[in-house]
Amino acid sequence: MSSAKYIFVTGGVTSSLGKGIISASLAKLLQARGFSVTIQKFDPYLNIDPGTLNPYEHGECYVTDDGAETDLDLGHYERFLNTPTSQSNNVTTGRIYNTVITRERQGAFLGKTVQVVPHITDEIKRNIKILGESGKYDIVITEIGGCVGDIESLPFLEAVRQFRWEMGPNDTLVIHLTLVPFLNAAKELKTKPTQHSVKLLSETGIHPDILVCRTEYPLPADIRKKVALFCNVNVNSVIEAMDADTIYDVPLLMKKEKLDERVLSKLKLSNKQEPDLESWKAFLGRLKNPTSYINIALVGKYVELPDAYKSINEAFIHAGAENESKVKIHWISSEKISTDTVANLLGSVDGILVAPGFGERGLEGKIVAVQYARENKIPFFGICLGMQCAVIEFARNVLKLKEANSYEMNKETPHPVIDMMEEQKKVTMKGGTMRLGAYPCELQKGTKAYSIYGKSKIMERHRHRYEFNNKYIKQYEKEGMIASGVNPDTNLVEMIEIKDHPFFIGSQFHPELKSTVQNPHPIFVKFIKAAIDYSIGKQK
Ligand code: GLN
């Protein structure tokens, strides 16, 4: 039997209240007190994972070391805790049903009717326990996606109810995140939505222990008392969660509200140490007191929805703080970029990042952006499709292979400088079949990539089907674009760079997925450094 304690985080009133950030902030505080903590997210949709979802539907798809395609909240968990997550940290309704139905076909329930209760709820409970029983964690925080009252969340809530009933009285805890809106016309904070939300949750048999109330204004004592009385919790279990300047302030705001102390006392956990948040505070100090300001263009096709590039955005925040620089990201739609518009759109920035992506839309604009960065010696970083664009651009404009392209975009191209990977050719199913998760990469000594990492063996996370076509490698190297990082097992090119350029780097992997507050990713850190140098150079 596991000795881990379990915290469930539910949400009410409306979506987008920031359950992920509250969960990550609480986890950070508990970790700072010496507990080992992990966070898991249950998503109530029927896709097996978000890998097949368009970013417009669900924001970025985050990828773990073990190759799970997951919800972007897992990125927050890793960035706050600096510990990796895995497949077990994100479970969808689709995956739960898939497992149960597969077992039904195997005959695991022969003779029985397979039902939501108990079979689906049992499978949910099994998934809750996987992390707790691994022996690695003192505390498992499980975030239930969606809003209380949604039909699709019901099996998860029923599983939580059963789970609490089965466990000891001090082994589980429910935190409900709700909204206390301010009505401008009445000039009043309103508690009724919270009361209704708690009532809805109570109808599922779950009574919250702690209420975290999102609010734009401080919650006065009488409002806290009212919420406590009508929602049947202690007054000191009504936690105010004010809007913050940055998500990285939230752990400190939660500490001020004593959320972690309430949690420890309710779970009857004895404190290990006072929270050690020195390095976190130092990061915030650097973040909030920049000594320089730089402008980076993020060229992509989902720019209206910054959540589509969440990890890149956060990696820039970490790297900016590391350089004591405020990074302003200019989100530029690659569809707007052409040889006529490029100077206007990119002429004043200090660095250009070409984003990952799929499909043909906006590709040509990305290639023009690469050419602009290469020819004008502007710091450039291309990630995944961004690196592939750099390879195509170099082929077309330097190697003079005018029709060079990626096999993804043009199956007829005479020069597929980006080709389909051998192992991908036999793949017919779409979900979970890309090259996913962490792979080793060997960096060549003497390259910029090597100097960025300061070592030769690295592991980075992937999510793609296409790759650099090694048939062309000699031509590239002859003209100055080199493969600075290669997979030692398969010989796949993982990083490229241009020798005769202050900073021109492409990575087939996604470094943004491994950038955390504690360990800002070195490529982003050095890219920002190059942008600062470029901006100083411009002023001279
Ligand atoms: N579409 C490209 C591929 O599948 C790049 C993917 C990406 O940028 N994540 O290889």
Coordinates of C-alpha atoms and ligand atoms in Angstrom, one line a residue:
M1 CA 0.0 0.0 0.0
S2 CA 1.3 3.5 -0.8
S3 CA 2.1 6.0 1.9
A4 CA 1.7 8.9 -0.5
K5 CA -0.9 11.6 0.1
Y6 CA -3.2 12.7 -2.6
I7 CA -4.4 16.2 -3.4
F8 CA -7.2 16.7 -6.0
V9 CA -7.7 20.0 -7.7
T10 CA -11.1 20.7 -9.2
G11 CA -12.4 23.8 -10.9
G12 CA -15.7 25.6 -11.0
V13 CA -17.6 28.6 -12.3
T14 CA -15.6 28.8 -15.5
S15 CA -12.7 27.3 -17.3
S16 CA -9.3 29.0 -17.6
L17 CA -9.0 29.9 -13.9
G18 CA -5.5 28.5 -13.9
K19 CA -5.8 25.2 -12.1
G20 CA -2.5 24.2 -13.7
I21 CA -0.6 27.2 -12.3
I22 CA -2.2 26.8 -8.8
S23 CA -1.4 23.1 -8.8
A24 CA 2.2 23.8 -9.9
S25 CA 2.6 26.6 -7.4
L26 CA 1.4 24.5 -4.5
A27 CA 3.7 21.7 -5.7
K28 CA 6.6 24.1 -5.7
L29 CA 5.9 25.2 -2.1
L30 CA 5.7 21.6 -0.9
Q31 CA 8.8 20.7 -2.8
A32 CA 10.6 23.8 -1.3
R33 CA 9.6 22.3 2.1
G34 CA 11.5 19.1 1.2
F35 CA 8.6 16.9 0.0
S36 CA 8.8 15.0 -3.3
V37 CA 5.8 16.0 -5.3
T38 CA 4.4 15.2 -8.7
I39 CA 1.4 16.5 -10.6
Q40 CA -1.0 14.6 -12.8
K41 CA -3.7 15.9 -15.1
F42 CA -6.9 14.2 -16.1
D43 CA -8.5 15.5 -19.3
P44 CA -12.1 14.7 -19.9
Y45 CA -12.0 14.4 -23.7
L46 CA -12.2 11.3 -25.8
N47 CA -8.9 11.7 -27.8
I48 CA -6.4 9.2 -26.4
D49 CA -4.0 12.1 -26.1
P50 CA -3.8 15.7 -27.5
G51 CA -1.3 14.6 -30.2
T52 CA -3.8 14.7 -33.0
L53 CA -5.4 18.0 -31.9
N54 CA -4.9 21.2 -33.8
P55 CA -3.2 23.8 -31.5
Y56 CA -6.2 26.0 -32.0
E57 CA -8.2 23.4 -30.1
H58 CA -6.0 22.8 -27.1
G59 CA -2.8 24.9 -27.4
E60 CA 0.6 23.4 -27.5
C61 CA 1.1 19.7 -27.4
Y62 CA 3.8 19.1 -24.7
V63 CA 6.1 16.0 -25.1
T64 CA 7.7 14.1 -22.2
D65 CA 10.9 12.2 -22.1
D66 CA 9.1 8.9 -22.5
G67 CA 7.4 10.2 -25.6
A68 CA 3.9 11.0 -24.3
E69 CA 2.1 13.7 -26.2
T70 CA 0.4 15.6 -23.4
D71 CA -1.5 18.7 -22.2
L72 CA 0.4 21.9 -22.0
D73 CA -0.1 22.0 -18.2
L74 CA 2.6 19.3 -17.9
G75 CA 5.0 22.0 -19.2
H76 CA 4.1 24.2 -16.3
Y77 CA 4.6 21.3 -13.9
E78 CA 8.1 20.6 -15.2
R79 CA 9.0 24.3 -15.4
F80 CA 8.0 24.9 -11.8
L81 CA 9.3 21.7 -10.3
N82 CA 12.3 21.0 -12.5
T83 CA 11.5 17.3 -12.5
P84 CA 10.4 15.3 -15.5
T85 CA 6.8 14.1 -16.0
S86 CA 5.8 11.0 -17.9
Q87 CA 2.9 9.2 -19.7
S88 CA 1.4 8.6 -16.3
N89 CA 1.1 12.3 -15.6
N90 CA -1.6 12.9 -18.2
V91 CA -4.6 10.7 -18.7
T92 CA -7.6 11.3 -20.9
T93 CA -11.1 9.9 -20.8
G94 CA -10.2 8.3 -24.2
R95 CA -7.3 6.5 -22.7
I96 CA -9.3 5.2 -19.8
Y97 CA -12.0 3.9 -22.1
N98 CA -9.5 2.5 -24.5
T99 CA -7.9 0.4 -21.8
V100 CA -11.2 -0.8 -20.4
I101 CA -12.6 -1.7 -23.8
T102 CA -9.3 -3.4 -24.9
R103 CA -9.5 -5.5 -21.7
E104 CA -13.1 -6.3 -22.4
R105 CA -12.2 -7.7 -25.8
Q106 CA -9.4 -9.7 -24.2
G107 CA -12.1 -11.3 -22.0
A108 CA -11.0 -9.7 -18.8
F109 CA -14.6 -9.2 -17.7
L110 CA -16.1 -12.4 -19.2
G111 CA -19.7 -12.8 -18.1
K112 CA -20.0 -9.3 -16.7
T113 CA -21.6 -6.1 -18.0
V114 CA -18.9 -3.5 -18.3
Q115 CA -20.1 -0.2 -16.9
V116 CA -18.9 3.3 -16.1
V117 CA -19.2 2.4 -12.4
P118 CA -17.3 0.4 -11.4
H119 CA -15.1 -0.4 -14.4
I120 CA -14.3 3.1 -15.7
T121 CA -14.0 4.5 -12.2
D122 CA -11.8 1.6 -11.2
E123 CA -9.5 2.3 -14.1
I124 CA -9.4 6.0 -13.2
K125 CA -8.5 5.1 -9.6
R126 CA -5.8 2.7 -10.9
N127 CA -4.3 5.7 -12.8
I128 CA -4.4 7.9 -9.7
K129 CA -2.5 5.3 -7.7
I130 CA 0.2 4.6 -10.3
L131 CA 2.2 7.6 -9.3
G132 CA 1.6 7.3 -5.6
E133 CA 2.5 3.6 -5.5
S134 CA 5.7 4.2 -7.5
G135 CA 7.3 5.0 -4.1
K136 CA 8.9 8.1 -5.6
Y137 CA 6.5 10.7 -4.2
D138 CA 5.3 11.9 -0.8
I139 CA 2.5 13.8 -2.5
V140 CA 0.6 13.4 -5.7
I141 CA -1.5 16.3 -6.9
T142 CA -4.2 15.3 -9.4
E143 CA -5.7 18.1 -11.5
I144 CA -9.2 17.3 -12.8
G145 CA -9.6 19.1 -16.2
G146 CA -12.8 20.9 -17.1
C147 CA -15.3 22.4 -14.8
V148 CA -17.5 21.0 -12.1
G149 CA -21.0 20.4 -13.6
D150 CA -19.6 19.2 -17.0
I151 CA -21.2 15.9 -18.0
E152 CA -17.8 14.6 -19.1
S153 CA -16.0 15.2 -15.7
L154 CA -18.5 13.1 -13.8
P155 CA -16.7 9.7 -13.9
F156 CA -13.5 11.4 -12.7
L157 CA -15.3 13.1 -9.8
E158 CA -17.1 9.8 -8.9
A159 CA -13.7 8.1 -8.9
V160 CA -12.3 10.8 -6.6
R161 CA -15.2 10.3 -4.3
Q162 CA -14.6 6.6 -4.1
F163 CA -10.9 7.0 -3.7
R164 CA -11.4 9.4 -0.8
W165 CA -13.8 6.9 0.8
E166 CA -11.3 4.1 0.4
M167 CA -8.3 6.0 1.8
G168 CA -7.6 7.1 5.3
P169 CA -9.2 10.3 6.6
N170 CA -6.0 12.3 6.3
D171 CA -4.7 10.8 3.1
T172 CA -6.6 12.9 0.6
L173 CA -7.5 16.5 0.2
V174 CA -9.7 18.4 -2.3
I175 CA -8.9 21.9 -3.4
H176 CA -11.6 23.7 -5.4
L177 CA -10.6 26.6 -7.6
T178 CA -13.4 29.1 -8.1
L179 CA -14.0 32.7 -9.2
V180 CA -15.1 35.6 -7.0
P181 CA -16.1 38.2 -9.7
F182 CA -16.2 41.9 -9.1
L183 CA -19.4 43.5 -10.4
N184 CA -18.4 46.9 -11.6
A185 CA -22.0 48.3 -11.6
A186 CA -22.5 47.2 -8.0
K187 CA -18.9 47.8 -7.0
E188 CA -19.0 44.5 -5.1
L189 CA -17.2 41.2 -5.0
K190 CA -19.8 38.4 -5.6
T191 CA -19.7 35.1 -3.8
K192 CA -22.7 33.4 -5.3
P193 CA -21.0 31.7 -8.2
T194 CA -18.6 30.1 -5.7
Q195 CA -21.5 29.0 -3.5
H196 CA -23.2 27.4 -6.5
S197 CA -20.0 25.8 -7.7
V198 CA -19.3 24.2 -4.3
K199 CA -22.9 23.1 -4.1
L200 CA -22.5 21.4 -7.5
L201 CA -19.3 19.7 -6.4
S202 CA -21.0 18.6 -3.2
E203 CA -23.8 16.9 -5.2
T204 CA -21.1 14.5 -6.5
G205 CA -20.4 13.5 -2.9
I206 CA -17.1 15.5 -2.7
H207 CA -16.8 18.3 -0.2
P208 CA -13.8 20.6 -0.8
D209 CA -11.4 21.1 2.1
I210 CA -9.8 24.3 0.7
L211 CA -11.2 26.9 -1.7
V212 CA -8.9 28.9 -3.8
C213 CA -10.7 32.0 -5.1
R214 CA -9.5 33.8 -8.2
T215 CA -10.2 37.4 -7.9
E216 CA -9.2 40.8 -9.3
Y217 CA -9.4 42.5 -5.9
P218 CA -8.2 41.4 -2.5
L219 CA -10.8 39.4 -0.6
P220 CA -11.8 41.3 2.6
A221 CA -12.4 39.4 5.8
D222 CA -16.2 39.6 5.6
I223 CA -16.2 38.1 2.1
R224 CA -13.9 35.3 3.2
K225 CA -16.2 34.6 6.2
K226 CA -19.2 34.6 3.9
V227 CA -17.6 32.1 1.5
A228 CA -16.5 30.0 4.4
L229 CA -19.9 29.9 6.1
F230 CA -21.9 29.2 2.9
C231 CA -19.4 26.7 1.5
N232 CA -18.8 25.0 4.8
V233 CA -15.0 25.3 5.1
N234 CA -12.8 27.0 7.7
V235 CA -12.2 30.7 7.2
N236 CA -8.5 30.1 6.9
S237 CA -9.2 27.6 4.1
V238 CA -10.5 30.4 1.9
I239 CA -7.5 31.3 -0.1
E240 CA -7.3 34.5 -2.2
A241 CA -5.7 34.1 -5.6
M242 CA -5.2 37.5 -7.1
D243 CA -4.3 38.1 -10.7
A244 CA -0.5 38.1 -10.8
D245 CA 2.0 40.0 -13.0
T246 CA 3.7 36.7 -13.9
I247 CA 2.7 33.1 -13.3
Y248 CA 6.1 32.8 -11.5
D249 CA 4.8 35.1 -8.7
V250 CA 2.0 32.7 -7.9
P251 CA 4.0 30.3 -5.6
L252 CA 4.9 33.4 -3.4
L253 CA 1.3 34.6 -3.4
M254 CA 0.1 31.2 -2.3
K255 CA 2.7 31.1 0.4
K256 CA 1.5 34.5 1.7
E257 CA -2.0 33.0 1.8
K258 CA -0.5 30.0 3.7
L259 CA -2.0 27.5 1.2
D260 CA 0.9 25.1 1.8
E261 CA 0.5 25.3 5.6
R262 CA -3.2 24.6 5.3
V263 CA -2.5 21.6 3.1
L264 CA 0.1 20.2 5.5
S265 CA -2.2 20.6 8.5
K266 CA -5.1 19.0 6.7
L267 CA -3.0 16.0 5.5
K268 CA -1.4 15.7 9.0
L269 CA 2.0 16.0 7.4
S270 CA 4.8 17.3 9.7
N271 CA 6.8 20.0 8.2
K272 CA 10.2 19.0 7.0
Q273 CA 11.7 22.5 6.7
E274 CA 10.7 26.1 6.1
P275 CA 10.3 26.6 2.3
D276 CA 13.6 27.2 0.6
L277 CA 12.7 29.6 -2.2
E278 CA 15.9 31.6 -2.5
S279 CA 16.8 30.6 -6.0
W280 CA 13.1 31.1 -7.1
K281 CA 13.2 34.6 -5.6
A282 CA 16.6 35.3 -7.3
F283 CA 15.0 34.3 -10.6
L284 CA 12.1 36.7 -10.0
G285 CA 14.6 39.4 -9.1
R286 CA 16.4 39.0 -12.4
L287 CA 13.1 38.8 -14.3
K288 CA 11.7 42.0 -12.8
N289 CA 14.9 44.1 -13.0
P290 CA 16.1 43.8 -16.6
T291 CA 19.2 45.7 -17.7
S292 CA 18.5 45.4 -21.4
Y293 CA 15.5 45.1 -23.7
I294 CA 15.5 43.1 -26.8
N295 CA 13.0 42.2 -29.5
I296 CA 12.6 38.8 -30.9
A297 CA 10.4 37.8 -33.8
L298 CA 8.6 34.5 -33.4
V299 CA 7.6 33.5 -36.9
G300 CA 4.9 30.9 -37.0
K301 CA 1.4 30.2 -38.2
Y302 CA -0.6 30.0 -35.0
V303 CA 0.5 33.4 -33.8
E304 CA -3.0 34.6 -32.9
L305 CA -2.9 32.0 -30.1
P306 CA 0.2 32.3 -28.0
D307 CA -0.8 29.1 -26.1
A308 CA 0.3 27.2 -29.3
Y309 CA 3.9 28.2 -28.5
K310 CA 3.6 28.1 -24.7
S311 CA 6.9 26.4 -24.0
I312 CA 8.8 28.7 -26.4
N313 CA 7.3 31.7 -24.7
E314 CA 8.3 30.4 -21.2
A315 CA 11.8 29.4 -22.4
F316 CA 12.3 33.0 -23.5
I317 CA 11.2 34.2 -20.1
H318 CA 13.7 31.9 -18.4
A319 CA 16.5 32.8 -20.8
G320 CA 15.7 36.5 -20.6
A321 CA 15.9 36.5 -16.8
E322 CA 19.2 34.6 -17.0
N323 CA 20.6 37.4 -19.2
E324 CA 18.8 40.1 -17.1
S325 CA 17.1 41.1 -20.3
K326 CA 13.4 41.7 -21.0
V327 CA 12.5 39.8 -24.1
K328 CA 9.7 41.2 -26.1
I329 CA 8.3 38.7 -28.5
H330 CA 6.8 39.9 -31.7
W331 CA 4.4 37.3 -32.9
I332 CA 4.6 37.4 -36.7
S333 CA 2.4 35.3 -39.0
S334 CA 4.5 33.6 -41.6
E335 CA 1.7 34.0 -44.1
K336 CA 2.3 37.7 -44.0
I337 CA 6.0 37.4 -44.8
S338 CA 7.2 37.7 -48.4
T339 CA 10.2 39.2 -50.1
D340 CA 8.3 42.4 -50.3
T341 CA 7.3 42.6 -46.6
V342 CA 10.1 40.9 -44.9
A343 CA 12.3 44.0 -44.2
N344 CA 9.4 45.8 -42.9
L345 CA 8.3 43.0 -40.6
L346 CA 11.7 41.8 -39.4
G347 CA 14.0 44.7 -40.0
S348 CA 14.1 46.0 -36.5
V349 CA 14.2 42.8 -34.4
D350 CA 17.3 41.5 -32.6
G351 CA 16.7 37.8 -33.2
I352 CA 14.4 35.6 -35.3
L353 CA 12.9 32.3 -34.2
V354 CA 11.2 30.2 -36.7
A355 CA 8.7 28.0 -34.9
P356 CA 7.8 24.3 -35.2
G357 CA 4.8 23.3 -37.2
F358 CA 3.0 21.0 -39.6
G359 CA 1.8 21.3 -43.2
E360 CA 2.3 23.7 -46.0
R361 CA 0.4 26.8 -44.8
G362 CA 2.9 29.6 -44.1
L363 CA 5.9 27.6 -45.1
E364 CA 7.2 29.9 -47.8
G365 CA 7.0 32.9 -45.4
K366 CA 9.1 31.0 -42.9
I367 CA 11.7 30.3 -45.6
V368 CA 11.9 34.0 -46.5
A369 CA 12.4 34.8 -42.8
V370 CA 15.3 32.4 -42.7
Q371 CA 16.9 33.9 -45.7
Y372 CA 16.6 37.4 -44.2
A373 CA 18.2 36.2 -41.0
R374 CA 21.0 34.4 -42.8
E375 CA 21.8 37.2 -45.2
N376 CA 21.6 40.0 -42.7
K377 CA 23.4 38.1 -40.0
I378 CA 20.6 38.4 -37.5
P379 CA 20.7 35.8 -34.7
F380 CA 18.5 32.9 -35.9
F381 CA 17.1 29.9 -34.2
G382 CA 14.9 27.4 -36.0
I383 CA 13.1 24.7 -34.1
C384 CA 12.0 21.4 -35.8
L385 CA 10.0 22.7 -38.8
G386 CA 12.1 25.9 -38.3
M387 CA 15.3 24.0 -38.7
Q388 CA 13.8 22.2 -41.7
C389 CA 13.0 25.6 -43.3
A390 CA 16.6 26.7 -42.7
V391 CA 17.8 23.5 -44.6
I392 CA 15.4 24.2 -47.5
E393 CA 16.4 27.8 -47.7
F394 CA 20.1 27.0 -47.8
A395 CA 19.4 24.4 -50.6
R396 CA 17.4 26.8 -52.7
N397 CA 19.5 29.9 -52.3
V398 CA 23.1 28.7 -51.6
L399 CA 23.3 25.2 -53.1
K400 CA 21.1 26.5 -56.0
L401 CA 18.8 23.6 -55.8
K402 CA 15.8 25.8 -56.7
E403 CA 13.1 23.2 -56.2
A404 CA 14.4 21.8 -53.0
N405 CA 11.6 21.1 -50.4
S406 CA 10.5 18.9 -47.7
Y407 CA 8.8 15.7 -48.7
E408 CA 6.0 16.7 -46.3
M409 CA 5.2 19.7 -48.5
N410 CA 5.9 18.3 -52.0
K411 CA 6.1 14.6 -52.7
E412 CA 7.3 15.3 -56.2
T413 CA 10.3 17.6 -55.3
P414 CA 13.5 16.6 -57.2
H415 CA 15.4 17.6 -54.1
P416 CA 13.8 16.3 -50.9
V417 CA 16.5 17.8 -48.6
I418 CA 14.0 17.0 -45.8
D419 CA 12.8 13.5 -46.3
M420 CA 10.5 11.1 -44.5
M421 CA 12.4 9.0 -41.9
E422 CA 12.8 5.4 -42.9
E423 CA 11.0 4.1 -39.8
Q424 CA 8.0 6.5 -40.7
K425 CA 7.5 5.0 -44.1
K426 CA 5.6 2.0 -42.9
V427 CA 3.4 4.0 -40.4
T428 CA -0.2 4.3 -41.4
M429 CA -1.9 5.4 -38.1
K430 CA -1.7 9.0 -37.1
G431 CA -1.9 9.1 -33.3
G432 CA 1.3 8.6 -31.3
T433 CA 3.3 7.5 -34.3
M434 CA 5.8 10.3 -34.8
R435 CA 9.4 10.2 -33.6
L436 CA 8.5 11.1 -30.0
G437 CA 10.4 11.7 -26.7
A438 CA 14.0 11.9 -25.7
Y439 CA 16.8 10.8 -28.0
P440 CA 20.5 11.1 -27.6
C441 CA 22.5 13.5 -29.7
E442 CA 26.3 13.9 -30.1
L443 CA 27.7 17.3 -30.6
Q444 CA 30.8 17.9 -32.7
K445 CA 33.6 19.6 -30.8
G446 CA 34.5 23.0 -32.1
T447 CA 31.0 23.9 -33.1
K448 CA 28.7 26.6 -31.7
A449 CA 26.3 23.9 -30.6
Y450 CA 29.2 22.3 -28.5
S451 CA 30.1 25.6 -27.0
I452 CA 26.4 26.3 -26.1
Y453 CA 26.0 23.1 -24.2
G454 CA 29.6 22.8 -23.0
K455 CA 29.5 19.1 -23.6
S456 CA 29.1 16.6 -26.4
K457 CA 26.4 14.2 -25.2
I458 CA 22.9 15.6 -24.8
M459 CA 19.4 14.3 -24.7
E460 CA 16.6 16.3 -26.2
R461 CA 12.9 15.7 -27.0
H462 CA 11.5 15.1 -30.4
R463 CA 8.1 15.3 -32.2
H464 CA 8.3 15.0 -36.0
R465 CA 8.2 12.6 -39.0
Y466 CA 10.7 14.2 -41.3
E467 CA 14.4 14.6 -41.1
F468 CA 17.5 16.0 -42.8
N469 CA 18.3 14.0 -45.9
N470 CA 21.9 12.8 -45.4
K471 CA 22.4 12.3 -49.1
Y472 CA 22.9 16.1 -49.3
I473 CA 25.2 16.5 -46.3
K474 CA 28.5 16.9 -48.2
Q475 CA 27.0 19.7 -50.4
Y476 CA 25.8 21.5 -47.3
E477 CA 29.1 21.2 -45.4
K478 CA 31.1 22.4 -48.4
E479 CA 29.0 25.6 -48.5
G480 CA 29.2 26.2 -44.8
M481 CA 26.1 24.7 -43.2
I482 CA 27.2 21.9 -40.9
A483 CA 25.6 19.1 -39.0
S484 CA 26.8 20.1 -35.5
G485 CA 24.7 17.5 -33.7
V486 CA 24.0 13.9 -34.9
N487 CA 22.1 11.0 -33.3
P488 CA 24.9 8.5 -32.5
D489 CA 22.6 5.5 -33.1
T490 CA 20.9 6.4 -36.3
N491 CA 23.0 9.1 -37.8
L492 CA 20.1 11.5 -38.1
V493 CA 21.0 15.1 -38.2
E494 CA 19.7 16.8 -35.0
M495 CA 21.4 20.2 -35.2
I496 CA 22.6 22.4 -38.0
E497 CA 24.6 25.6 -37.9
I498 CA 26.2 28.1 -40.3
K499 CA 29.8 28.7 -39.7
D500 CA 30.0 32.1 -41.1
H501 CA 27.3 33.7 -39.1
P502 CA 27.2 35.1 -35.5
F503 CA 24.4 32.8 -34.5
F504 CA 22.5 30.6 -36.9
I505 CA 21.3 27.4 -35.2
G506 CA 18.6 24.9 -36.1
S507 CA 17.5 22.0 -33.9
Q508 CA 15.4 19.1 -35.1
F509 CA 14.4 18.6 -31.4
H510 CA 12.4 20.9 -29.2
P511 CA 14.7 22.4 -26.6
E512 CA 11.9 24.6 -25.3
L513 CA 10.3 21.5 -23.6
K514 CA 13.3 21.2 -21.3
S515 CA 13.7 24.8 -20.1
T516 CA 12.8 25.3 -16.5
V517 CA 13.1 28.2 -14.0
Q518 CA 16.0 26.4 -12.4
N519 CA 17.6 25.3 -15.6
P520 CA 17.0 27.8 -18.4
H521 CA 17.8 26.0 -21.7
P522 CA 21.3 26.8 -22.9
I523 CA 20.3 27.3 -26.5
F524 CA 17.7 29.9 -25.5
V525 CA 20.1 31.6 -23.1
K526 CA 22.8 31.9 -25.8
F527 CA 20.3 32.9 -28.4
I528 CA 19.2 35.8 -26.2
K529 CA 22.9 36.6 -25.5
A530 CA 23.5 36.8 -29.2
A531 CA 20.4 39.0 -29.7
I532 CA 21.7 41.4 -26.9
D533 CA 25.1 41.6 -28.7
Y534 CA 23.4 42.2 -32.0
S535 CA 21.3 45.0 -30.5
I536 CA 24.4 46.6 -29.0
G537 CA 26.2 46.3 -32.4
K538 CA 23.3 48.0 -34.1
Q539 CA 23.5 51.0 -31.7
K540 CA 27.2 51.5 -32.5
Ligands
GLN1 N1 6.2 18.9 -39.8 C1 7.6 18.5 -39.5 C2 7.8 17.0 -39.3 O1 6.9 16.3 -39.0 C3 8.1 19.3 -38.3 C4 7.3 19.0 -37.0 C5 7.5 20.0 -35.9 O2 7.9 21.1 -36.1 N2 7.2 19.6 -34.7 O3 8.9 16.6 -39.4

